[in-house]
XYZ file of C-alpha atoms in Angstrom:
723
model
C 172.010 57.892 51.040
C 170.122 55.451 53.405
C 173.049 55.135 55.123
C 173.130 58.828 56.322
C 169.431 58.546 57.574
C 170.251 55.269 59.621
C 173.456 56.343 61.323
C 171.374 59.133 62.601
C 168.800 57.037 64.230
C 170.879 53.681 64.831
C 170.816 54.630 69.048
C 167.435 56.345 69.294
C 164.710 53.503 67.813
C 164.040 49.857 67.969
C 164.794 47.071 65.599
C 161.060 46.853 64.553
C 161.195 51.124 63.872
C 164.230 51.075 61.899
C 162.861 48.081 59.589
C 159.666 50.171 59.193
C 162.167 53.084 58.311
C 164.179 51.459 55.846
C 160.751 49.758 53.984
C 159.351 53.194 53.637
C 162.665 54.770 52.283
C 162.597 51.541 49.749
C 158.855 52.337 48.653
C 159.883 56.230 48.363
C 162.679 55.462 46.165
C 160.537 53.171 43.805
C 157.719 55.834 43.945
C 159.647 58.664 42.873
C 162.515 56.367 40.921
C 161.265 58.647 37.219
C 161.652 61.932 39.223
C 164.408 64.500 39.278
C 164.623 67.633 41.767
C 165.357 71.092 39.791
C 169.269 70.456 40.655
C 169.147 67.129 38.524
C 169.673 65.322 42.045
C 167.686 62.332 42.708
C 164.245 63.140 44.024
C 164.536 60.762 47.091
C 167.005 62.832 48.424
C 164.345 65.773 49.048
C 162.296 63.095 51.504
C 165.462 61.516 52.944
C 166.565 65.343 54.179
C 163.160 65.794 55.948
C 163.242 62.324 57.416
C 166.365 63.513 58.761
C 164.870 66.755 59.981
C 162.236 65.310 61.872
C 164.348 63.089 63.274
C 166.548 65.663 64.915
C 163.527 67.612 65.880
C 163.122 64.255 68.118
C 159.986 63.069 66.374
C 158.752 59.726 66.647
C 159.159 57.014 63.708
C 155.555 57.583 62.243
C 156.458 60.732 61.758
C 159.855 60.065 60.288
C 157.865 57.437 57.927
C 155.867 59.682 56.938
C 158.514 62.753 55.908
C 159.752 59.684 53.642
C 156.266 59.525 52.283
C 155.198 62.556 52.506
C 155.128 63.760 48.721
C 154.053 60.395 47.722
C 150.280 60.660 47.130
C 150.895 63.914 45.600
C 153.572 63.384 43.183
C 153.147 59.618 42.288
C 150.462 57.363 41.164
C 150.063 55.807 44.797
C 146.937 56.469 47.016
C 146.183 56.762 50.707
C 145.098 53.177 50.655
C 148.081 52.255 49.463
C 149.959 53.612 52.254
C 147.417 52.374 54.515
C 147.876 48.859 53.450
C 151.735 48.835 53.475
C 152.281 51.001 56.459
C 149.352 51.826 59.099
C 146.172 54.455 58.996
C 148.228 56.629 61.129
C 150.807 57.053 58.598
C 148.940 57.453 55.615
C 146.768 59.983 57.381
C 149.820 62.119 57.999
C 150.841 61.915 54.521
C 147.304 62.608 53.306
C 147.112 65.856 55.952
C 150.377 67.213 54.447
C 149.267 66.731 50.417
C 148.463 69.963 49.151
C 144.733 70.408 47.182
C 146.660 70.582 44.046
C 143.635 68.775 41.984
C 141.536 71.735 42.617
C 141.007 74.595 40.216
C 141.466 77.983 41.489
C 140.967 81.783 40.443
C 143.915 83.374 41.937
C 146.898 81.820 43.975
C 145.084 83.903 47.187
C 142.561 81.447 46.883
C 144.966 78.299 46.368
C 147.185 79.785 49.105
C 143.858 80.427 51.946
C 142.486 77.087 51.154
C 145.926 74.987 51.497
C 146.287 76.695 54.553
C 142.871 75.929 56.139
C 143.260 72.506 55.246
C 146.696 72.562 57.211
C 145.250 74.350 60.105
C 142.381 71.060 59.734
C 144.995 68.352 59.834
C 146.802 70.006 62.759
C 143.870 70.293 64.956
C 143.797 66.310 64.509
C 147.466 65.545 64.585
C 150.247 68.423 65.512
C 152.831 66.421 63.708
C 151.089 67.125 59.735
C 152.552 70.669 60.672
C 155.822 69.608 61.492
C 156.322 67.820 58.922
C 155.436 70.486 56.573
C 157.824 72.551 58.358
C 160.745 70.279 57.845
C 159.315 69.754 54.228
C 159.839 73.543 53.908
C 163.135 74.280 55.717
C 164.997 71.427 53.217
C 162.798 73.636 49.867
C 164.564 76.780 51.421
C 167.985 75.245 51.608
C 167.813 74.225 48.064
C 166.317 77.248 46.838
C 168.999 78.585 44.732
C 168.264 76.105 41.791
C 164.586 77.828 41.529
C 164.125 80.778 39.244
C 164.709 84.262 40.910
C 160.752 84.857 40.695
C 160.289 81.435 42.478
C 162.848 82.182 44.565
C 161.156 85.421 46.121
C 157.752 83.946 46.061
C 158.461 80.709 48.125
C 160.602 83.139 50.552
C 157.636 85.301 51.226
C 155.496 82.694 51.548
C 158.027 81.265 53.844
C 158.460 84.937 55.709
C 154.442 85.343 55.622
C 153.354 81.773 57.047
C 155.854 78.952 57.846
C 158.307 81.182 59.997
C 155.605 82.412 62.023
C 153.586 79.252 62.358
C 157.166 77.484 63.724
C 157.206 80.753 66.069
C 153.763 79.787 67.496
C 154.530 76.217 67.890
C 157.808 77.459 69.738
C 160.173 75.870 67.431
C 162.755 78.453 66.979
C 165.623 76.483 65.394
C 163.871 75.905 62.575
C 162.005 79.765 62.729
C 165.577 81.428 62.668
C 166.593 79.465 59.946
C 163.337 79.858 57.575
C 163.820 83.611 58.742
C 167.162 83.898 57.721
C 166.969 81.923 54.246
C 163.918 83.969 53.286
C 165.429 87.405 53.850
C 168.343 86.322 51.644
C 166.322 85.604 48.648
C 164.123 88.620 49.441
C 166.760 91.296 50.793
C 170.151 90.035 48.863
C 171.634 93.145 49.469
C 170.917 93.700 52.773
C 171.285 90.133 53.906
C 174.853 89.854 52.501
C 175.954 93.753 53.731
C 175.226 91.777 57.301
C 176.896 88.601 56.625
C 179.861 90.261 55.713
C 180.164 93.340 58.223
C 179.737 91.077 61.345
C 182.109 88.348 60.061
C 184.575 90.895 59.717
C 184.188 91.529 63.542
C 183.824 87.702 64.105
C 187.410 87.761 66.051
C 186.793 90.737 67.854
C 183.295 89.623 69.048
C 184.419 86.346 70.047
C 186.914 87.494 72.350
C 184.361 89.790 73.423
C 181.979 86.974 74.467
C 184.427 84.603 75.784
C 185.359 87.100 78.131
C 182.012 87.647 79.154
C 180.831 83.716 79.460
C 184.453 82.712 81.780
C 183.533 85.693 84.040
C 179.879 84.284 84.284
C 180.764 80.600 84.691
C 183.516 81.433 87.798
C 181.034 83.540 89.660
C 178.360 80.351 89.294
C 181.028 77.870 90.189
C 181.669 79.997 93.317
C 178.078 79.822 93.921
C 178.042 76.050 93.535
C 175.755 76.425 90.104
C 176.574 73.787 87.346
C 175.787 75.203 84.393
C 176.324 75.466 80.266
C 176.980 78.894 78.658
C 177.506 80.067 75.406
C 177.610 83.264 73.293
C 176.411 84.098 69.723
C 175.348 86.787 67.734
C 171.515 87.268 66.847
C 170.227 85.911 63.946
C 170.466 88.184 60.550
C 166.823 88.661 60.062
C 166.349 89.390 63.725
C 168.960 92.152 63.409
C 167.551 93.458 60.154
C 164.455 93.949 61.529
C 165.771 95.982 64.505
C 167.692 97.996 62.142
C 164.583 98.956 60.389
C 162.067 99.355 63.174
C 164.792 101.513 64.885
C 165.891 102.955 61.804
C 169.200 102.964 62.793
C 172.390 101.484 60.920
C 174.415 98.360 61.944
C 176.663 100.344 64.261
C 174.172 101.994 66.313
C 172.785 98.166 67.131
C 174.366 97.485 70.361
C 172.748 94.450 71.526
C 173.583 92.111 68.797
C 175.078 89.172 70.926
C 172.863 86.848 73.503
C 174.269 84.937 76.025
C 172.548 81.838 77.001
C 173.047 79.987 80.297
C 171.838 76.245 80.986
C 171.310 75.264 84.579
C 169.316 72.365 86.398
C 166.439 73.995 87.943
C 164.237 77.015 88.380
C 165.574 77.766 91.572
C 169.281 78.202 89.853
C 167.713 80.034 87.522
C 166.562 82.836 89.546
C 170.102 82.502 91.456
C 171.906 82.592 87.986
C 170.198 85.958 87.213
C 171.072 87.311 91.021
C 174.583 86.695 90.567
C 174.264 88.009 86.573
C 172.645 91.107 88.000
C 175.689 91.783 90.334
C 178.376 91.268 87.777
C 176.661 93.327 85.201
C 174.238 96.208 85.529
C 170.797 95.249 84.226
C 168.984 98.151 82.333
C 165.660 99.348 83.809
C 162.966 97.896 81.601
C 164.993 95.019 80.148
C 163.977 92.021 82.204
C 161.066 89.516 81.619
C 160.048 86.406 83.724
C 159.020 83.727 80.610
C 159.202 81.147 83.266
C 156.526 83.004 85.869
C 154.304 83.671 82.936
C 155.229 81.320 79.526
C 154.589 82.640 76.076
C 151.685 80.735 74.127
C 154.237 78.221 72.433
C 155.403 77.098 76.014
C 158.575 79.018 76.143
C 160.293 79.750 78.742
C 163.423 81.434 80.289
C 164.543 84.768 81.717
C 165.752 87.440 79.788
C 167.323 90.427 80.910
C 169.464 93.016 78.896
C 172.800 94.014 80.967
C 175.864 96.720 80.051
C 178.550 94.745 79.492
C 182.434 95.495 78.753
C 183.375 98.117 77.353
C 179.550 99.990 77.817
C 178.009 97.477 75.166
C 174.953 96.079 76.078
C 173.862 92.341 75.775
C 171.096 90.208 76.573
C 171.250 87.449 78.831
C 168.984 84.422 78.591
C 168.380 81.949 81.650
C 166.877 78.847 81.602
C 166.762 75.063 82.581
C 168.383 71.838 80.172
C 164.225 71.055 80.033
C 163.037 74.438 78.887
C 165.666 74.736 76.437
C 164.574 71.477 74.660
C 160.977 73.221 74.290
C 162.932 76.859 73.455
C 164.455 74.806 70.594
C 161.825 72.410 69.148
C 158.766 73.966 70.703
C 155.710 71.385 70.762
C 157.528 68.747 68.812
C 159.474 68.419 72.431
C 156.286 67.456 74.205
C 154.030 65.454 71.373
C 155.249 62.445 71.653
C 153.342 58.956 70.526
C 154.707 56.067 72.308
C 152.961 52.705 71.660
C 150.095 54.658 70.706
C 149.635 56.615 73.890
C 149.655 60.533 73.455
C 150.850 63.065 75.245
C 148.941 65.560 74.379
C 147.759 67.061 77.471
C 149.763 69.635 78.141
C 150.624 70.271 74.153
C 146.741 70.283 73.710
C 146.254 73.659 75.796
C 149.019 75.456 74.288
C 147.122 75.043 70.986
C 143.982 77.004 71.537
C 145.005 79.768 69.445
C 144.770 77.471 66.906
C 140.972 76.380 67.351
C 140.349 79.913 67.823
C 141.946 80.743 64.297
C 139.692 78.035 62.839
C 136.309 79.032 64.448
C 137.681 82.669 62.911
C 138.219 81.337 59.279
C 134.890 79.555 59.190
C 133.094 83.069 59.142
C 136.247 84.054 56.442
C 134.381 83.073 53.100
C 136.527 85.669 51.165
C 140.255 84.709 50.482
C 141.753 87.534 51.147
C 139.947 88.332 54.534
C 140.979 84.932 55.520
C 144.943 85.365 54.548
C 145.062 88.624 56.039
C 143.473 87.621 59.314
C 145.485 84.543 59.487
C 149.031 86.422 58.818
C 147.844 88.952 61.705
C 147.119 86.158 63.961
C 150.490 84.629 63.399
C 152.438 87.584 63.881
C 150.586 89.564 66.605
C 152.369 90.972 69.672
C 150.581 89.922 73.105
C 149.435 91.153 76.036
C 149.029 89.196 79.050
C 146.152 90.078 81.558
C 144.751 88.564 84.447
C 141.268 87.552 85.633
C 140.015 88.654 89.281
C 141.040 85.188 90.333
C 144.487 85.272 88.539
C 144.484 83.270 85.792
C 146.190 84.821 82.741
C 144.702 85.845 79.741
C 146.779 86.337 76.484
C 145.670 88.476 73.906
C 146.719 90.478 70.562
C 148.326 93.648 71.162
C 145.973 96.451 71.902
C 143.137 94.431 72.358
C 139.957 95.434 74.562
C 137.969 94.277 77.593
C 135.297 93.163 74.655
C 138.234 90.973 73.750
C 138.780 89.755 77.195
C 135.104 89.092 77.456
C 135.238 87.249 74.283
C 138.473 85.126 75.071
C 136.597 84.168 78.729
C 133.463 83.264 77.144
C 130.957 83.602 74.071
C 127.735 84.722 76.553
C 130.160 87.055 78.673
C 130.987 88.362 75.538
C 127.539 89.422 74.327
C 126.417 90.493 77.955
C 129.269 92.709 78.336
C 128.228 96.288 79.178
C 131.367 97.655 81.005
C 134.421 96.763 82.861
C 136.831 97.920 85.109
C 140.962 97.391 84.802
C 142.794 97.348 88.518
C 139.012 98.187 89.775
C 138.892 101.321 87.787
C 136.059 101.998 85.374
C 137.111 101.844 81.708
C 135.703 102.541 78.772
C 134.954 99.094 76.165
C 137.886 100.647 73.307
C 140.507 101.063 76.291
C 143.902 99.508 75.273
C 144.692 96.819 77.519
C 148.609 96.718 78.986
C 150.417 93.306 80.143
C 149.930 92.838 83.874
C 146.617 94.274 84.575
C 143.623 92.906 86.203
C 140.100 93.199 84.068
C 136.689 92.384 85.312
C 134.112 92.251 82.678
C 130.636 93.532 83.886
C 127.431 92.097 82.671
C 124.372 92.364 82.357
C 121.339 89.638 81.873
C 119.093 92.259 80.069
C 121.872 93.568 77.583
C 120.789 93.767 74.272
C 123.486 92.127 72.960
C 126.789 93.425 70.915
C 126.844 96.393 69.030
C 128.014 96.144 65.308
C 130.364 98.864 66.075
C 131.891 96.603 68.294
C 133.574 94.954 65.068
C 135.611 98.298 64.567
C 136.825 98.257 68.165
C 138.377 94.749 68.714
C 141.461 93.557 67.684
C 141.081 89.654 68.117
C 139.558 87.577 65.268
C 138.243 85.265 67.566
C 135.672 88.333 69.227
C 134.841 89.568 65.601
C 133.944 86.214 64.626
C 131.828 85.293 67.783
C 130.167 88.932 66.936
C 129.352 88.345 63.535
C 127.890 84.608 64.738
C 125.597 86.941 67.390
C 124.454 88.801 64.188
C 123.874 86.158 62.249
C 121.731 84.182 64.211
C 119.909 86.947 66.283
C 119.350 89.145 63.343
C 119.408 86.657 60.416
C 116.209 88.356 58.867
C 117.172 91.822 59.337
C 120.981 91.131 57.560
C 119.014 88.953 55.001
C 116.978 92.438 54.150
C 120.182 94.466 54.497
C 122.182 92.274 52.738
C 119.954 92.075 49.592
C 119.484 95.954 49.457
C 123.393 96.217 49.631
C 123.933 93.764 46.815
C 121.028 95.320 44.728
C 122.592 98.878 45.197
C 126.093 97.682 44.457
C 124.837 95.872 41.243
C 123.169 98.925 40.269
C 126.533 100.467 40.636
C 128.541 98.718 38.363
C 125.918 98.644 35.629
C 123.996 95.297 36.010
C 120.672 94.314 37.359
C 120.532 91.792 40.177
C 118.071 89.959 39.894
C 119.575 89.029 35.787
C 123.088 88.104 37.508
C 122.027 85.944 40.533
C 120.163 83.213 39.351
C 120.780 79.456 37.981
C 124.028 78.166 37.586
C 125.554 81.245 37.725
C 124.620 81.642 41.349
C 125.779 78.367 42.473
C 128.633 78.799 40.971
C 129.431 81.869 43.180
C 127.558 80.061 46.196
C 130.104 76.990 45.744
C 133.021 79.486 45.437
C 132.043 81.319 48.791
C 130.944 77.636 50.463
C 127.704 79.336 51.124
C 124.389 77.086 51.018
C 121.403 79.668 49.724
C 120.925 83.122 48.707
C 119.930 84.192 51.828
C 123.230 82.888 53.756
C 124.759 85.152 51.203
C 122.534 88.401 51.735
C 123.202 87.473 55.488
C 127.235 87.275 55.114
C 126.676 90.624 53.145
C 124.497 92.388 55.864
C 126.526 91.661 58.931
C 129.769 92.622 56.827
C 131.547 89.072 56.608
C 131.731 89.419 52.333
C 132.041 92.721 50.348
C 129.568 93.535 48.250
C 131.784 95.138 45.635
C 133.425 91.503 45.731
C 130.300 89.447 45.735
C 129.097 91.694 42.259
C 132.489 91.006 40.875
C 132.285 87.513 41.211
C 128.531 87.521 39.841
C 129.674 89.368 36.608
C 132.284 87.266 36.069
C 130.426 84.156 35.847
C 127.677 86.167 33.982
C 129.924 87.102 31.246
C 131.583 83.944 30.857
C 127.642 82.361 30.435
C 126.304 85.718 27.891
C 129.696 86.387 26.178
C 131.077 83.674 24.031
C 134.973 83.841 23.133
C 135.774 85.806 20.170
C 138.545 85.116 17.559
C 140.785 88.073 16.773
C 140.972 87.360 13.012
C 137.238 87.257 13.123
C 137.239 90.963 14.738
C 139.501 92.124 12.488
C 137.819 91.364 9.445
C 134.964 92.927 10.870
C 136.633 96.054 11.367
C 137.989 95.944 7.770
C 134.697 95.563 6.389
C 132.912 98.825 8.157
C 133.503 101.503 5.161
C 132.022 104.284 6.969
C 134.166 103.746 10.025
C 131.305 104.794 11.925
C 131.665 105.129 15.872
C 129.540 102.806 17.758
C 129.175 102.300 21.397
C 130.483 99.051 22.680
C 128.522 97.220 25.514
C 131.058 98.176 28.051
C 130.722 100.922 29.769
C 132.263 103.984 28.980
C 134.127 102.986 25.553
C 133.631 103.795 22.185
C 135.422 101.324 20.166
C 136.013 102.504 16.406
C 133.901 100.649 13.789
C 132.744 97.914 16.306
C 129.895 96.921 18.254
C 128.749 94.152 20.402
C 132.650 93.651 21.602
C 133.591 92.202 25.091
C 135.882 94.811 26.699
C 137.968 94.524 29.845
C 140.643 97.048 30.977
C 143.907 95.938 31.555
C 145.395 95.484 35.242
C 148.604 96.406 34.639
C 147.984 100.211 33.899
C 144.105 100.677 34.796
C 143.234 103.236 32.510
C 140.552 105.866 33.501
C 138.763 108.003 32.384
C 140.353 110.919 30.751
C 143.928 108.652 30.331
C 144.870 108.407 26.436
C 143.762 104.931 25.620
C 144.572 102.364 22.319
C 142.683 98.554 22.271
C 144.490 95.686 21.664
C 142.302 92.183 20.284
C 143.201 89.489 22.990
C 142.680 85.921 21.975
C 139.315 84.772 23.184
C 139.154 87.683 25.335
C 137.597 90.628 23.440
C 139.639 94.180 23.144
C 141.996 95.066 26.116
C 141.910 98.671 26.844
C 145.417 100.278 27.789
C 146.850 103.664 28.527
C 149.242 104.646 25.285
C 152.317 105.177 27.837
C 151.898 101.440 29.293
C 154.886 99.520 28.932
C 153.233 96.343 27.949
C 151.296 97.544 25.192
C 154.450 99.127 23.649
C 155.935 95.861 23.397
C 152.481 94.121 22.486
C 152.598 96.647 19.418
C 156.133 95.643 18.808
C 154.853 92.105 18.629
C 152.135 92.400 16.160
C 150.470 95.943 15.210
C 147.296 94.332 13.595
C 145.635 93.675 16.889
C 145.812 97.204 17.868
C 142.090 99.174 17.704
C 140.910 102.708 17.826
C 139.178 103.265 21.438
C 137.812 105.962 22.957
C 136.027 107.411 26.203
C 132.625 107.339 25.689
C 130.065 109.766 27.160
C 130.626 109.497 30.907
C 127.549 107.970 32.754
C 128.927 107.623 36.449
C 130.855 104.873 36.166
C 133.652 103.809 38.672
C 137.360 102.478 37.679
C 139.879 101.134 39.793
C 143.009 103.093 39.941
C 146.354 102.200 42.414
C 148.779 104.711 44.026
C 151.560 104.291 46.199
C 152.306 106.615 49.337
C 155.709 106.871 50.882
C 155.310 108.345 54.358
C 157.268 109.108 57.773
C 155.820 106.060 60.344
C 154.175 108.902 62.442
C 151.495 108.095 64.706
C 148.485 109.497 63.008
C 149.467 109.201 59.191
C 146.788 106.677 58.290
C 143.765 108.497 60.048
C 145.115 111.362 57.848
C 145.487 109.880 54.592
C 142.026 108.171 55.725
C 140.335 111.717 56.067
C 141.657 112.872 52.826
C 139.889 109.544 50.960
C 136.603 110.254 52.536
C 137.017 114.412 51.444
C 137.612 113.276 47.964
C 135.613 112.345 45.272
C 137.261 108.729 45.413
C 135.741 105.431 47.278
C 138.516 103.098 48.982
C 138.518 99.597 47.399
C 141.644 98.392 49.542
C 144.588 99.291 51.420
C 147.677 97.966 52.211
C 150.797 99.210 54.109
C 153.991 98.037 55.004
C 157.526 98.973 56.459
C 160.347 100.309 54.316
C 163.787 101.529 55.348
C 164.472 104.979 57.502
C 161.635 105.046 59.571
C 159.312 105.134 55.819
C 156.236 102.902 55.412
C 154.511 102.359 52.148
C 150.872 102.336 51.742
C 149.538 100.660 48.472
C 145.771 102.187 48.159
C 143.190 101.098 45.601
C 140.423 103.849 44.514
C 137.513 103.488 42.782
C 137.112 106.524 40.641
C 135.120 108.391 37.555
C 137.909 110.278 35.929
C 141.615 110.762 35.857
C 141.099 114.392 36.879
C 139.813 113.429 40.286
C 142.498 111.310 40.661
C 144.971 113.760 39.884
C 142.867 116.078 42.555
C 143.289 113.230 45.167
C 146.644 112.974 44.484
C 147.164 116.461 45.140
C 145.887 116.338 48.557
C 147.615 113.407 49.623
C 150.739 115.525 49.049
C 149.750 118.080 51.501
C 149.595 115.599 54.339
C 152.588 116.434 56.851
C 154.956 113.317 56.437
C 154.113 112.314 53.262
C 157.248 112.205 50.828
C 155.462 111.288 47.707
C 152.571 109.678 45.993
C 152.167 108.546 42.686
C 150.165 106.698 40.581
C 151.502 103.093 40.000
C 151.098 100.939 36.912
C 152.670 97.172 37.005
């Protein structure tokens, strides 16, 4: 196995580097000697493959060594100090940067994912090679994902599509991004994936003949103009084709620009000359030309793109770039991040990681893991617009960004003192949506009162939101503390608790620690400025309070207590709105699989150590539990309503038209419900799926709300969801 790696690196590294790599391989073999992969293969195969991927990316010997050792700290008894002693501090730091936070216990998978991503981002600011190792690690794991359970396959594939592929894109490593996307697509949508594989394979001969004709035509004409070139053609990647089909609501036969022709030349001058020649042969489609040489993408990608009409009237895309640009297009920042004899060539690359530092600045404000992960994914996925300062500097911003986003991108003080804006020398409102190519001039005032809290609903970039919240935290701290305290007291009362009883002692300390907040005043301020959701804060305080004051119950003791009750009198439980037949003082929890609400027929199930779980009678899970042990079933009923709110989930399927989400939000505001969470995702045939979590009082209110949603134009189906 070592032979494969050494053959790869033989002509590229010096003897000293080769010996260190051999030493690292031997060390890794010894560390993992008792371990096997899920496939049954020796574990060492994985780190060796990771090292080969890193070599192919053009990485230095320290990175390749760290690739061989990347699982040693996490999965074996060896420590950071051992690696530092045997190799170097640099190698040990790289391995430690890749290591997950595996020894910390998390409440949810989302918290674990958020903390892992935070650590990854922080490590990246110190050394970008950390994420390159992590990407190589994920790529090999995805290549061997077939050995995992179906559930694990989908979980890893979704995480890859949400985080790792977009990270590769942000770093300009398109070669890895494409493979990660296609592998994730294969496991998340196997039917669609294999359909595309089959259909594209069926037309392979026809496609190769078509591409060959175009390549010969272009090459001959470039030669006539004395332009040396290398030309190849390929179908676009499966996931890219699939996204195009979904976004445009078209079948495969209706997608014409499935082919990309790539022309590599020696100089920038040759790039533009080649473009001119291509346009004389094939008619360009208006509006489908992009000059990424004059205006490179933030991930350093440079190329000319033009979609033209080819033979048989079929459109295809031409990409023209130099060989050096192509190297960057394939491996992005890895192509520029070289460590030779201790010298870091990071001047260019460092500038391109501005987005990373902005994201880190924002994430310090995002204490809630859900908020952090949502913002993180948005930052990775967001399309961009490129606008100019009056002096001609290019500024990249998220799609639909406003002059306020622009102002904060320039400088925090500019944003805080912003009172207006001009676009192309014309006054525009502050919520104006900027477009690529516009010149933006921010108007400021020395007597400006600072940002408005409403700006948080206008801006699109997490950087701007972070800076606006920071201003309110600093300038209006006392006001935010008082506001946050009032909000939490009201929310606590709404949930049936006294805030003073909840927020004290070790209960408060545990919640503050979870949010990484130092004091209760900081907690109040965070709620007051909108950085934390009051409902979530009280829920976490409640969880700690219940753990402390509600001892775990043994179900046998509970059953015995029920059987001893001869009168079977009805007594109220301590959970709002629920009556347990024959028992008092029980811990009650509502099953998340079916989310029962007042008016639903319900049934109780005595759980081991967690009291009575309340299910709807038609819940699939309760049917299975009854089959397993009928003796744990207990009669329950809804008590007299006291205005408590209950969580319920619904799914809306609707046409993807402009304004449909606003119509749904309007319906929510007019109903007897309170919005808890909302999430939208695209589906097939121009349909979007909207998942809504509501806080409601009873099932009648829920039915009324669903009925009103069905009246909205474009809404196809609405139903209550149960897991």
